[in-house]
Amino acid sequence: MLSDIRLTALRWNRAMTSKTHDEEPRNIASIVYVAATLSIVAALCLPSEGRAQSSRVACDKTDTQFAVTAAMPDNADALRKYERNVSGLSGDVSTVLLGDSLVEAWPRELSASLGAGPVANLGVGRDRIQNTLWFIEHERERLRKIKPKSIIVLVGTNNIYLDKPCGVMESYQKLFEEIRSLWPNGRIFSIQILPRGDQMKGAAENIGSVNAELSRRSRELGIRTIDASDIACGRTTPCANYKSDLLHLTPSGYEALTRIAKAGIGSS
């Protein structure tokens, strides 16, 4: 495909340059040709965010293996945060927050209102579900020392461009099993993957597919799901609840998320 595009661009370049024998137009046409070719190549080499896999693609054995295998985070800072989070735990924790940067950045004064007692925020930026699995597996003994009544999970947005939706569901299932094994008496609340991107269309099909399946299987998985998509300003951007990256939340976004989370927990 790439060679066809280059050939088309080359033909276009020749057509442009054949119209003049002057050196300046020739140079301009060449510059345009190079710019056009680089733009096309760049479009093909976009990061995975631009090429989310279709929600209709089935998982094979390798997809499933990848989905359920705990993975160490890709940077040392994450490990330091894991250690800091666990070392700061106290035995009277009533609510635990697990997840990625959306959890880590949850303002303390707001997250503190999510539980009847102390709330422990164990979120770490850039985490995929497999990283959260790794954290639980490697800190199991210290995590056993607390007995939270509620576990609030918000993770998965970093999986949505890397894994097939069926793989994301496999990851979730494994994660919930591990949480249930660790804290058998705690209630698990999973906040669905939030809308993201321009006009909230970022991987919208896959996010919708995962969220719908998560909700459908909530009883089987032993969880309660919370739909917080109302924070997305009617799925139009710019949105005051989102930062300019259209992924992370502003203070007003966290205020809205906190209200929705509290309502979801209170109605259970």
mmCIF file with all atom_site columns, N, CA, C and O in Angstrom, residues 94-123:
data_model
loop_
_atom_site.group_PDB
_atom_site.id
_atom_site.type_symbol
_atom_site.label_atom_id
_atom_site.label_alt_id
_atom_site.label_comp_id
_atom_site.label_asym_id
_atom_site.label_entity_id
_atom_site.label_seq_id
_atom_site.pdbx_PDB_ins_code
_atom_site.Cartn_x
_atom_site.Cartn_y
_atom_site.Cartn_z
_atom_site.occupancy
_atom_site.B_iso_or_equiv
_atom_site.pdbx_formal_charge
_atom_site.auth_seq_id
_atom_site.auth_comp_id
_atom_site.auth_asym_id
_atom_site.auth_atom_id
_atom_site.pdbx_PDB_model_num
ATOM 1   N N  . SER A 1 94  ? -11.525 2.388  54.462 1.00 0.00 ? 94  SER A N  1
ATOM 2   C CA . SER A 1 94  ? -12.875 1.890  54.162 1.00 0.00 ? 94  SER A CA 1
ATOM 3   C C  . SER A 1 94  ? -13.128 1.757  52.671 1.00 0.00 ? 94  SER A C  1
ATOM 4   O O  . SER A 1 94  ? -13.958 0.954  52.246 1.00 0.00 ? 94  SER A O  1
ATOM 5   N N  . THR A 1 95  ? -12.400 2.549  51.868 1.00 0.00 ? 95  THR A N  1
ATOM 6   C CA . THR A 1 95  ? -12.616 2.563  50.423 1.00 0.00 ? 95  THR A CA 1
ATOM 7   C C  . THR A 1 95  ? -11.267 2.638  49.713 1.00 0.00 ? 95  THR A C  1
ATOM 8   O O  . THR A 1 95  ? -10.389 3.402  50.116 1.00 0.00 ? 95  THR A O  1
ATOM 9   N N  . VAL A 1 96  ? -11.124 1.842  48.672 1.00 0.00 ? 96  VAL A N  1
ATOM 10  C CA . VAL A 1 96  ? -9.901  1.837  47.867 1.00 0.00 ? 96  VAL A CA 1
ATOM 11  C C  . VAL A 1 96  ? -10.232 2.267  46.443 1.00 0.00 ? 96  VAL A C  1
ATOM 12  O O  . VAL A 1 96  ? -11.242 1.821  45.879 1.00 0.00 ? 96  VAL A O  1
ATOM 13  N N  . LEU A 1 97  ? -9.399  3.129  45.876 1.00 0.00 ? 97  LEU A N  1
ATOM 14  C CA . LEU A 1 97  ? -9.512  3.518  44.470 1.00 0.00 ? 97  LEU A CA 1
ATOM 15  C C  . LEU A 1 97  ? -8.372  2.864  43.705 1.00 0.00 ? 97  LEU A C  1
ATOM 16  O O  . LEU A 1 97  ? -7.205  3.014  44.082 1.00 0.00 ? 97  LEU A O  1
ATOM 17  N N  . LEU A 1 98  ? -8.695  2.153  42.648 1.00 0.00 ? 98  LEU A N  1
ATOM 18  C CA . LEU A 1 98  ? -7.701  1.509  41.796 1.00 0.00 ? 98  LEU A CA 1
ATOM 19  C C  . LEU A 1 98  ? -7.841  2.024  40.378 1.00 0.00 ? 98  LEU A C  1
ATOM 20  O O  . LEU A 1 98  ? -8.964  2.180  39.877 1.00 0.00 ? 98  LEU A O  1
ATOM 21  N N  . GLY A 1 99  ? -6.710  2.263  39.704 1.00 0.00 ? 99  GLY A N  1
ATOM 22  C CA . GLY A 1 99  ? -6.811  2.676  38.310 1.00 0.00 ? 99  GLY A CA 1
ATOM 23  C C  . GLY A 1 99  ? -5.587  3.409  37.808 1.00 0.00 ? 99  GLY A C  1
ATOM 24  O O  . GLY A 1 99  ? -4.483  3.262  38.338 1.00 0.00 ? 99  GLY A O  1
ATOM 25  N N  . ASP A 1 100 ? -5.807  4.219  36.778 1.00 0.00 ? 100 ASP A N  1
ATOM 26  C CA . ASP A 1 100 ? -4.725  4.901  36.077 1.00 0.00 ? 100 ASP A CA 1
ATOM 27  C C  . ASP A 1 100 ? -4.643  6.361  36.491 1.00 0.00 ? 100 ASP A C  1
ATOM 28  O O  . ASP A 1 100 ? -4.993  6.716  37.619 1.00 0.00 ? 100 ASP A O  1
ATOM 29  N N  . SER A 1 101 ? -4.190  7.217  35.572 1.00 0.00 ? 101 SER A N  1
ATOM 30  C CA . SER A 1 101 ? -3.999  8.636  35.907 1.00 0.00 ? 101 SER A CA 1
ATOM 31  C C  . SER A 1 101 ? -5.302  9.331  36.261 1.00 0.00 ? 101 SER A C  1
ATOM 32  O O  . SER A 1 101 ? -5.305  10.311 37.015 1.00 0.00 ? 101 SER A O  1
ATOM 33  N N  . LEU A 1 102 ? -6.413  8.854  35.737 1.00 0.00 ? 102 LEU A N  1
ATOM 34  C CA . LEU A 1 102 ? -7.704  9.456  36.076 1.00 0.00 ? 102 LEU A CA 1
ATOM 35  C C  . LEU A 1 102 ? -8.019  9.257  37.554 1.00 0.00 ? 102 LEU A C  1
ATOM 36  O O  . LEU A 1 102 ? -8.696  10.091 38.165 1.00 0.00 ? 102 LEU A O  1
ATOM 37  N N  . VAL A 1 103 ? -7.541  8.177  38.119 1.00 0.00 ? 103 VAL A N  1
ATOM 38  C CA . VAL A 1 103 ? -7.698  7.936  39.553 1.00 0.00 ? 103 VAL A CA 1
ATOM 39  C C  . VAL A 1 103 ? -6.618  8.671  40.330 1.00 0.00 ? 103 VAL A C  1
ATOM 40  O O  . VAL A 1 103 ? -6.899  9.345  41.326 1.00 0.00 ? 103 VAL A O  1
ATOM 41  N N  . GLU A 1 104 ? -5.378  8.565  39.879 1.00 0.00 ? 104 GLU A N  1
ATOM 42  C CA . GLU A 1 104 ? -4.273  9.208  40.588 1.00 0.00 ? 104 GLU A CA 1
ATOM 43  C C  . GLU A 1 104 ? -4.516  10.704 40.775 1.00 0.00 ? 104 GLU A C  1
ATOM 44  O O  . GLU A 1 104 ? -4.181  11.271 41.823 1.00 0.00 ? 104 GLU A O  1
ATOM 45  N N  . ALA A 1 105 ? -5.102  11.349 39.771 1.00 0.00 ? 105 ALA A N  1
ATOM 46  C CA . ALA A 1 105 ? -5.295  12.804 39.816 1.00 0.00 ? 105 ALA A CA 1
ATOM 47  C C  . ALA A 1 105 ? -6.600  13.210 40.499 1.00 0.00 ? 105 ALA A C  1
ATOM 48  O O  . ALA A 1 105 ? -6.909  14.405 40.563 1.00 0.00 ? 105 ALA A O  1
ATOM 49  N N  . TRP A 1 106 ? -7.358  12.258 41.010 1.00 0.00 ? 106 TRP A N  1
ATOM 50  C CA . TRP A 1 106 ? -8.620  12.565 41.676 1.00 0.00 ? 106 TRP A CA 1
ATOM 51  C C  . TRP A 1 106 ? -8.320  13.407 42.914 1.00 0.00 ? 106 TRP A C  1
ATOM 52  O O  . TRP A 1 106 ? -7.627  12.953 43.826 1.00 0.00 ? 106 TRP A O  1
ATOM 53  N N  . PRO A 1 107 ? -8.799  14.642 42.989 1.00 0.00 ? 107 PRO A N  1
ATOM 54  C CA . PRO A 1 107 ? -8.471  15.513 44.117 1.00 0.00 ? 107 PRO A CA 1
ATOM 55  C C  . PRO A 1 107 ? -8.840  14.873 45.452 1.00 0.00 ? 107 PRO A C  1
ATOM 56  O O  . PRO A 1 107 ? -9.932  14.317 45.605 1.00 0.00 ? 107 PRO A O  1
ATOM 57  N N  . ARG A 1 108 ? -7.925  14.953 46.386 1.00 0.00 ? 108 ARG A N  1
ATOM 58  C CA . ARG A 1 108 ? -8.104  14.295 47.680 1.00 0.00 ? 108 ARG A CA 1
ATOM 59  C C  . ARG A 1 108 ? -9.386  14.743 48.382 1.00 0.00 ? 108 ARG A C  1
ATOM 60  O O  . ARG A 1 108 ? -10.111 13.930 48.972 1.00 0.00 ? 108 ARG A O  1
ATOM 61  N N  . GLU A 1 109 ? -9.673  16.044 48.308 1.00 0.00 ? 109 GLU A N  1
ATOM 62  C CA . GLU A 1 109 ? -10.848 16.548 49.022 1.00 0.00 ? 109 GLU A CA 1
ATOM 63  C C  . GLU A 1 109 ? -12.150 16.000 48.442 1.00 0.00 ? 109 GLU A C  1
ATOM 64  O O  . GLU A 1 109 ? -13.163 15.926 49.132 1.00 0.00 ? 109 GLU A O  1
ATOM 65  N N  . LEU A 1 110 ? -12.110 15.608 47.161 1.00 0.00 ? 110 LEU A N  1
ATOM 66  C CA . LEU A 1 110 ? -13.298 15.022 46.540 1.00 0.00 ? 110 LEU A CA 1
ATOM 67  C C  . LEU A 1 110 ? -13.332 13.506 46.752 1.00 0.00 ? 110 LEU A C  1
ATOM 68  O O  . LEU A 1 110 ? -14.375 12.946 47.112 1.00 0.00 ? 110 LEU A O  1
ATOM 69  N N  . SER A 1 111 ? -12.214 12.844 46.530 1.00 0.00 ? 111 SER A N  1
ATOM 70  C CA . SER A 1 111 ? -12.193 11.388 46.682 1.00 0.00 ? 111 SER A CA 1
ATOM 71  C C  . SER A 1 111 ? -12.476 10.976 48.124 1.00 0.00 ? 111 SER A C  1
ATOM 72  O O  . SER A 1 111 ? -13.025 9.896  48.382 1.00 0.00 ? 111 SER A O  1
ATOM 73  N N  . ALA A 1 112 ? -12.125 11.834 49.072 1.00 0.00 ? 112 ALA A N  1
ATOM 74  C CA . ALA A 1 112 ? -12.357 11.516 50.489 1.00 0.00 ? 112 ALA A CA 1
ATOM 75  C C  . ALA A 1 112 ? -13.838 11.362 50.799 1.00 0.00 ? 112 ALA A C  1
ATOM 76  O O  . ALA A 1 112 ? -14.208 10.706 51.785 1.00 0.00 ? 112 ALA A O  1
ATOM 77  N N  . SER A 1 113 ? -14.689 11.941 49.970 1.00 0.00 ? 113 SER A N  1
ATOM 78  C CA . SER A 1 113 ? -16.129 11.865 50.215 1.00 0.00 ? 113 SER A CA 1
ATOM 79  C C  . SER A 1 113 ? -16.759 10.585 49.672 1.00 0.00 ? 113 SER A C  1
ATOM 80  O O  . SER A 1 113 ? -17.958 10.371 49.831 1.00 0.00 ? 113 SER A O  1
ATOM 81  N N  . LEU A 1 114 ? -15.947 9.725  49.050 1.00 0.00 ? 114 LEU A N  1
ATOM 82  C CA . LEU A 1 114 ? -16.489 8.515  48.438 1.00 0.00 ? 114 LEU A CA 1
ATOM 83  C C  . LEU A 1 114 ? -16.663 7.366  49.431 1.00 0.00 ? 114 LEU A C  1
ATOM 84  O O  . LEU A 1 114 ? -17.244 6.336  49.095 1.00 0.00 ? 114 LEU A O  1
ATOM 85  N N  . GLY A 1 115 ? -16.143 7.522  50.637 1.00 0.00 ? 115 GLY A N  1
ATOM 86  C CA . GLY A 1 115 ? -16.270 6.465  51.632 1.00 0.00 ? 115 GLY A CA 1
ATOM 87  C C  . GLY A 1 115 ? -16.709 6.998  52.973 1.00 0.00 ? 115 GLY A C  1
ATOM 88  O O  . GLY A 1 115 ? -16.592 8.196  53.258 1.00 0.00 ? 115 GLY A O  1
ATOM 89  N N  . ALA A 1 116 ? -17.214 6.083  53.812 1.00 0.00 ? 116 ALA A N  1
ATOM 90  C CA . ALA A 1 116 ? -17.640 6.473  55.151 1.00 0.00 ? 116 ALA A CA 1
ATOM 91  C C  . ALA A 1 116 ? -16.442 6.689  56.066 1.00 0.00 ? 116 ALA A C  1
ATOM 92  O O  . ALA A 1 116 ? -16.550 7.326  57.108 1.00 0.00 ? 116 ALA A O  1
ATOM 93  N N  . GLY A 1 117 ? -15.285 6.127  55.695 1.00 0.00 ? 117 GLY A N  1
ATOM 94  C CA . GLY A 1 117 ? -14.055 6.278  56.459 1.00 0.00 ? 117 GLY A CA 1
ATOM 95  C C  . GLY A 1 117 ? -12.926 6.682  55.537 1.00 0.00 ? 117 GLY A C  1
ATOM 96  O O  . GLY A 1 117 ? -13.166 7.192  54.433 1.00 0.00 ? 117 GLY A O  1
ATOM 97  N N  . PRO A 1 118 ? -11.695 6.440  55.946 1.00 0.00 ? 118 PRO A N  1
ATOM 98  C CA . PRO A 1 118 ? -10.540 6.800  55.127 1.00 0.00 ? 118 PRO A CA 1
ATOM 99  C C  . PRO A 1 118 ? -10.570 6.162  53.738 1.00 0.00 ? 118 PRO A C  1
ATOM 100 O O  . PRO A 1 118 ? -10.936 4.999  53.584 1.00 0.00 ? 118 PRO A O  1
ATOM 101 N N  . VAL A 1 119 ? -10.175 6.950  52.735 1.00 0.00 ? 119 VAL A N  1
ATOM 102 C CA . VAL A 1 119 ? -10.137 6.486  51.342 1.00 0.00 ? 119 VAL A CA 1
ATOM 103 C C  . VAL A 1 119 ? -8.681  6.421  50.892 1.00 0.00 ? 119 VAL A C  1
ATOM 104 O O  . VAL A 1 119 ? -7.930  7.394  51.040 1.00 0.00 ? 119 VAL A O  1
ATOM 105 N N  . ALA A 1 120 ? -8.284  5.277  50.342 1.00 0.00 ? 120 ALA A N  1
ATOM 106 C CA . ALA A 1 120 ? -6.920  5.091  49.850 1.00 0.00 ? 120 ALA A CA 1
ATOM 107 C C  . ALA A 1 120 ? -6.912  5.152  48.327 1.00 0.00 ? 120 ALA A C  1
ATOM 108 O O  . ALA A 1 120 ? -7.539  4.320  47.670 1.00 0.00 ? 120 ALA A O  1
ATOM 109 N N  . ASN A 1 121 ? -6.222  6.150  47.788 1.00 0.00 ? 121 ASN A N  1
ATOM 110 C CA . ASN A 1 121 ? -6.107  6.288  46.337 1.00 0.00 ? 121 ASN A CA 1
ATOM 111 C C  . ASN A 1 121 ? -4.838  5.570  45.898 1.00 0.00 ? 121 ASN A C  1
ATOM 112 O O  . ASN A 1 121 ? -3.726  6.015  46.171 1.00 0.00 ? 121 ASN A O  1
ATOM 113 N N  . LEU A 1 122 ? -5.001  4.441  45.199 1.00 0.00 ? 122 LEU A N  1
ATOM 114 C CA . LEU A 1 122 ? -3.874  3.633  44.739 1.00 0.00 ? 122 LEU A CA 1
ATOM 115 C C  . LEU A 1 122 ? -3.675  3.744  43.226 1.00 0.00 ? 122 LEU A C  1
ATOM 116 O O  . LEU A 1 122 ? -3.015  2.904  42.621 1.00 0.00 ? 122 LEU A O  1
ATOM 117 N N  . GLY A 1 123 ? -4.237  4.778  42.621 1.00 0.00 ? 123 GLY A N  1
ATOM 118 C CA . GLY A 1 123 ? -4.114  4.968  41.181 1.00 0.00 ? 123 GLY A CA 1
ATOM 119 C C  . GLY A 1 123 ? -2.706  5.367  40.769 1.00 0.00 ? 123 GLY A C  1
ATOM 120 O O  . GLY A 1 123 ? -2.021  6.095  41.488 1.00 0.00 ? 123 GLY A O  1
#
